[in-house]
Coordinates of C-alpha atoms in Angstrom, one line a residue:
M11 CA 22.4 30.5 -19.6
V12 CA 21.5 33.5 -20.3
S13 CA 20.4 36.0 -17.2
S14 CA 16.8 37.3 -17.6
Q15 CA 16.8 40.7 -19.0
I16 CA 14.2 43.4 -18.8
L17 CA 13.3 46.0 -21.8
I18 CA 11.8 49.2 -20.1
G19 CA 10.5 51.4 -23.1
G20 CA 9.9 55.1 -23.2
D21 CA 6.1 54.2 -23.3
G22 CA 6.3 52.4 -20.3
A23 CA 6.0 49.2 -21.6
E24 CA 8.4 46.3 -20.7
T25 CA 9.8 43.5 -22.5
V26 CA 11.4 40.7 -20.5
I27 CA 13.7 37.5 -21.3
E28 CA 12.3 34.7 -18.9
G29 CA 12.6 31.5 -18.9
G30 CA 11.7 29.4 -22.3
G31 CA 9.9 33.0 -23.9
L32 CA 9.4 36.5 -24.0
R33 CA 6.6 38.6 -22.3
L34 CA 6.1 42.1 -23.5
V35 CA 3.8 44.2 -21.2
D36 CA 1.9 48.0 -21.9
R37 CA -1.1 49.1 -20.4
R38 CA -3.5 47.3 -22.5
T39 CA -2.1 43.5 -23.2
R40 CA 0.3 41.0 -22.0
T41 CA 1.9 38.8 -24.7
E42 CA 3.2 35.6 -24.3
I43 CA 6.3 34.5 -27.4
P44 CA 7.6 31.3 -26.6
L45 CA 11.4 31.6 -27.6
V46 CA 10.9 28.4 -30.0
V47 CA 9.3 30.7 -32.2
V48 CA 11.0 33.8 -32.7
Q49 CA 13.4 33.5 -36.0
E50 CA 15.2 36.7 -34.6
A51 CA 15.9 39.6 -33.3
R52 CA 17.2 43.5 -34.5
T53 CA 17.6 46.5 -34.6
D54 CA 18.6 49.4 -36.5
G55 CA 21.0 51.0 -34.3
G56 CA 18.3 53.1 -32.9
R57 CA 15.9 52.4 -29.6
H58 CA 13.3 49.9 -31.3
V59 CA 13.7 46.6 -31.3
E60 CA 12.0 44.3 -33.9
I61 CA 11.2 40.4 -32.8
V62 CA 10.7 38.6 -36.4
L63 CA 8.8 35.3 -35.7
T64 CA 9.4 31.9 -37.8
D65 CA 5.8 32.8 -39.2
S66 CA 7.7 36.0 -40.5
A67 CA 5.0 38.5 -37.8
V68 CA 7.2 40.9 -36.3
H69 CA 6.8 43.0 -32.8
R70 CA 8.4 46.3 -32.7
V71 CA 9.1 47.2 -29.2
D72 CA 10.1 50.2 -27.8
G73 CA 13.8 50.4 -26.1
G74 CA 14.4 53.2 -24.7
N75 CA 17.7 54.0 -25.6
P76 CA 19.8 52.8 -28.6
T77 CA 22.6 51.0 -25.8
A78 CA 19.8 49.2 -24.3
A79 CA 18.0 47.9 -27.3
T80 CA 21.2 46.6 -28.7
A81 CA 21.8 45.0 -25.1
F82 CA 18.8 43.5 -25.7
V83 CA 18.3 42.2 -28.9
T84 CA 22.7 40.6 -28.0
A85 CA 20.5 38.9 -25.2
L86 CA 17.6 37.6 -27.2
T87 CA 19.5 35.9 -29.7
A88 CA 21.8 34.2 -27.6
A89 CA 18.6 32.6 -25.8
L90 CA 17.0 31.0 -28.7
P91 CA 17.2 27.4 -28.7
A92 CA 18.7 26.1 -32.0
R93 CA 15.1 24.0 -33.5
R94 CA 12.6 26.8 -34.1
D95 CA 8.9 25.8 -34.1
P96 CA 7.6 27.2 -37.8
T97 CA 3.9 27.9 -36.4
G98 CA 5.3 31.4 -35.0
S99 CA 2.0 33.7 -33.9
A100 CA -0.1 30.5 -33.7
R101 CA 1.6 30.3 -30.1
V102 CA 1.2 33.5 -29.4
T103 CA -0.8 34.1 -26.4
V104 CA -2.2 37.6 -25.9
T105 CA -3.7 38.9 -22.6
P106 CA -6.1 42.4 -22.1
L107 CA -4.9 43.9 -19.1
A108 CA -8.0 46.2 -19.4
P109 CA -11.5 45.3 -18.9
A110 CA -13.5 43.7 -21.5
E111 CA -15.4 47.0 -22.1
E112 CA -13.3 49.3 -24.3
P113 CA -12.8 52.4 -22.7
E114 CA -14.4 55.0 -25.0
E115 CA -17.4 52.7 -24.5
A116 CA -16.8 53.4 -20.6
E117 CA -18.2 57.0 -21.0
Y118 CA -21.6 55.6 -21.7
H119 CA -22.1 54.0 -19.0
P120 CA -24.9 56.0 -17.2
K121 CA -22.3 56.5 -13.9
Y122 CA -19.3 58.1 -16.3
R123 CA -21.9 60.0 -18.4
R124 CA -23.8 61.8 -14.7
R125 CA -20.3 62.5 -13.7
Q126 CA -19.5 64.2 -17.1
V127 CA -22.2 66.3 -16.9
I128 CA -21.8 67.2 -13.3
T129 CA -18.3 68.3 -14.3
L130 CA -19.4 70.3 -17.3
A131 CA -22.0 72.1 -15.0
L132 CA -20.0 72.9 -12.7
L133 CA -17.7 74.8 -14.8
L134 CA -19.8 76.6 -16.9
V135 CA -21.3 77.6 -13.4
Y136 CA -17.3 78.3 -12.7
V137 CA -17.2 80.5 -15.7
G138 CA -20.1 82.6 -15.8
Y139 CA -19.0 83.5 -11.8
T140 CA -16.2 84.7 -13.4
I141 CA -17.6 86.9 -16.0
W142 CA -20.2 88.0 -13.6
V143 CA -17.4 89.3 -11.4
G144 CA -15.9 91.2 -14.2
V145 CA -18.6 92.6 -14.7
V146 CA -19.2 93.6 -11.2
R147 CA -16.0 94.4 -9.8
G148 CA -14.0 95.1 -13.1
A149 CA -12.2 93.6 -15.8
E150 CA -8.6 94.1 -13.4
V151 CA -10.3 92.0 -10.2
I152 CA -10.6 88.7 -12.4
I153 CA -7.3 87.4 -12.2
A154 CA -8.6 86.3 -8.9
P155 CA -11.4 83.7 -9.3
I156 CA -9.6 82.5 -12.5
T157 CA -5.7 81.7 -10.1
A158 CA -8.2 80.2 -7.6
A159 CA -9.2 77.6 -10.2
I160 CA -6.3 75.9 -10.1
P161 CA -6.6 74.9 -6.1
L162 CA -10.1 74.3 -6.8
A163 CA -9.4 72.3 -9.8
L164 CA -6.9 70.3 -7.3
G165 CA -9.2 70.0 -4.4
A166 CA -12.2 68.7 -6.2
G167 CA -10.4 66.1 -7.9
L168 CA -9.2 64.7 -4.4
L169 CA -12.7 65.1 -3.2
F170 CA -13.8 63.6 -5.8
L171 CA -11.6 60.7 -6.0
A172 CA -12.5 60.2 -1.4
V173 CA -15.8 59.7 -2.9
N174 CA -15.4 57.0 -5.0
V175 CA -13.4 55.2 -2.9
A176 CA -16.5 55.2 -0.4
L177 CA -19.1 54.3 -2.9
V178 CA -17.3 52.0 -4.4
Y179 CA -16.9 50.8 -1.0
F180 CA -20.5 50.6 -0.2
A181 CA -21.5 48.8 -3.6
L182 CA -19.1 46.0 -2.9
K183 CA -20.6 45.3 0.3
R184 CA -24.1 45.6 -1.3
R185 CA -23.3 43.6 -4.3
G186 CA -19.6 42.6 -4.6
I187 CA -18.5 39.4 -5.5
T188 CA -15.2 38.5 -4.4
V189 CA -13.0 35.1 -6.3
P190 CA -9.9 34.3 -5.8
A191 CA -7.2 35.8 -7.7
S192 CA -3.8 35.0 -8.9
F193 CA -0.2 36.7 -9.1
D194 CA 0.8 37.5 -13.0
F195 CA 3.4 40.3 -12.8
R196 CA 5.3 43.4 -11.0
T197 CA 5.9 46.5 -13.3
K198 CA 8.9 48.3 -12.4
D199 CA 6.8 51.0 -10.2
G200 CA 6.4 48.0 -7.3
A201 CA 2.9 46.9 -8.1
A202 CA 1.3 43.8 -8.1
W203 CA -1.0 42.5 -11.2
Y204 CA -3.3 39.8 -10.1
K205 CA -5.6 37.6 -12.6
F206 CA -9.3 36.5 -11.7
T207 CA -12.1 35.2 -13.7
D208 CA -15.6 36.8 -13.4
A209 CA -19.1 35.2 -13.1
D210 CA -19.4 35.0 -16.6
G211 CA -15.9 33.5 -17.5
V212 CA -14.3 36.2 -18.4
E213 CA -10.3 36.6 -16.9
R214 CA -9.6 40.0 -16.0
S215 CA -6.6 41.5 -14.3
G216 CA -6.7 44.3 -11.5
R217 CA -3.5 46.2 -10.1
G218 CA -3.1 46.1 -6.1
K219 CA -0.1 45.8 -3.6
N220 CA 2.1 42.3 -3.6
R221 CA -0.6 40.1 -1.5
G222 CA 1.6 36.7 -2.1
P223 CA 1.2 33.9 -5.0
V224 CA -3.1 33.7 -4.4
T225 CA -5.3 36.4 -3.3
R226 CA -8.9 37.5 -2.7
V227 CA -10.8 39.8 -4.9
A228 CA -14.0 41.4 -5.0
Y229 CA -15.4 43.0 -7.6
D230 CA -18.8 44.9 -9.2
P231 CA -20.7 42.7 -11.4
E232 CA -22.2 46.3 -12.5
D233 CA -19.3 47.7 -13.4
P234 CA -16.3 45.4 -13.2
R235 CA -13.6 47.8 -13.3
D236 CA -14.7 48.5 -9.7
Y237 CA -12.7 46.6 -7.6
S238 CA -10.7 45.6 -4.4
F239 CA -8.2 43.2 -3.1
D240 CA -9.0 45.0 0.5
L241 CA -12.5 45.2 1.9
S242 CA -11.4 46.8 5.5
G243 CA -13.6 49.6 6.7
K244 CA -10.4 50.7 8.5
S245 CA -8.6 51.0 5.5
T246 CA -11.7 52.6 3.3
L247 CA -11.8 55.3 6.0
L248 CA -8.3 55.6 6.2
R249 CA -8.0 56.7 2.5
A250 CA -10.9 58.3 2.1
G251 CA -10.3 60.5 5.2
L252 CA -6.5 61.1 3.9
L253 CA -7.8 62.2 0.5
T254 CA -10.4 64.5 2.6
L255 CA -7.7 65.9 4.4
G256 CA -5.7 67.2 1.3
A257 CA -8.8 68.6 -0.4
L258 CA -10.4 70.8 1.9
P259 CA -7.3 73.1 2.6
L260 CA -7.4 73.5 -1.8
L261 CA -10.9 74.0 -1.8
G262 CA -10.9 76.6 1.2
G263 CA -7.9 78.2 -0.2
G264 CA -9.2 78.5 -3.6
A265 CA -12.9 79.5 -2.4
A266 CA -11.6 82.1 -0.1
L267 CA -9.5 83.6 -3.5
A268 CA -12.2 83.2 -5.3
V269 CA -14.5 85.5 -3.4
L270 CA -11.3 87.7 -2.6
P271 CA -12.8 90.9 -5.4
F272 CA -15.4 90.9 -3.1
L273 CA -13.8 91.2 0.0
V274 CA -11.4 94.4 -1.0
D275 CA -12.3 97.4 -2.0

């Protein structure tokens, strides 16, 4: 009996020999391939593995390095059954891990458009301020506001995350729909992925902590990308509080550095 083997690609994708099949997982999809429809596995000695199905379709995966790729091909070849199913790709199952909406469409959601406008406006205001400092105090002092942009950007990012945590919490409390979610798989960083079906019958996936084989998830029907496995007010306050505590020193230090040209002669 061949033990399970995991092939970790340089792009973070995983290919697993498990039970009677292969599981290919990347950031976008999970692909399940029964071993009975795999004709052969091969590598050219490089880091990639080609999995050829019985209908001649080819799935090419990144092996990370040549040694791992070769070992995986050997293990997969040993695991292949004697009798194959000629239907090939017809028995392959592909499940999206991202929401049903395409990521490029997210920017057209009013919420995301507002965020883009606000970010661009703040950026333009700060660029204008930096130019004004150079005009009023001299070009040699604009290094201060330019350097200050780094902690200000980091602090603003953390503060945005804190506000977003709170907004998602209140949105889910106000109109969130709670449905059961079943454990799907675990990624190499220890995160657990759960799958659930929304009220429209669309199967979705969510990333969170391991909460057992079955748990509950609340999602926002207006934007299913916002979901939570824990609607505890205490947990939300803790997360938002820690993010805010991390943001304040950065924002304070950045602001002080930005106005430094006017504090010194």
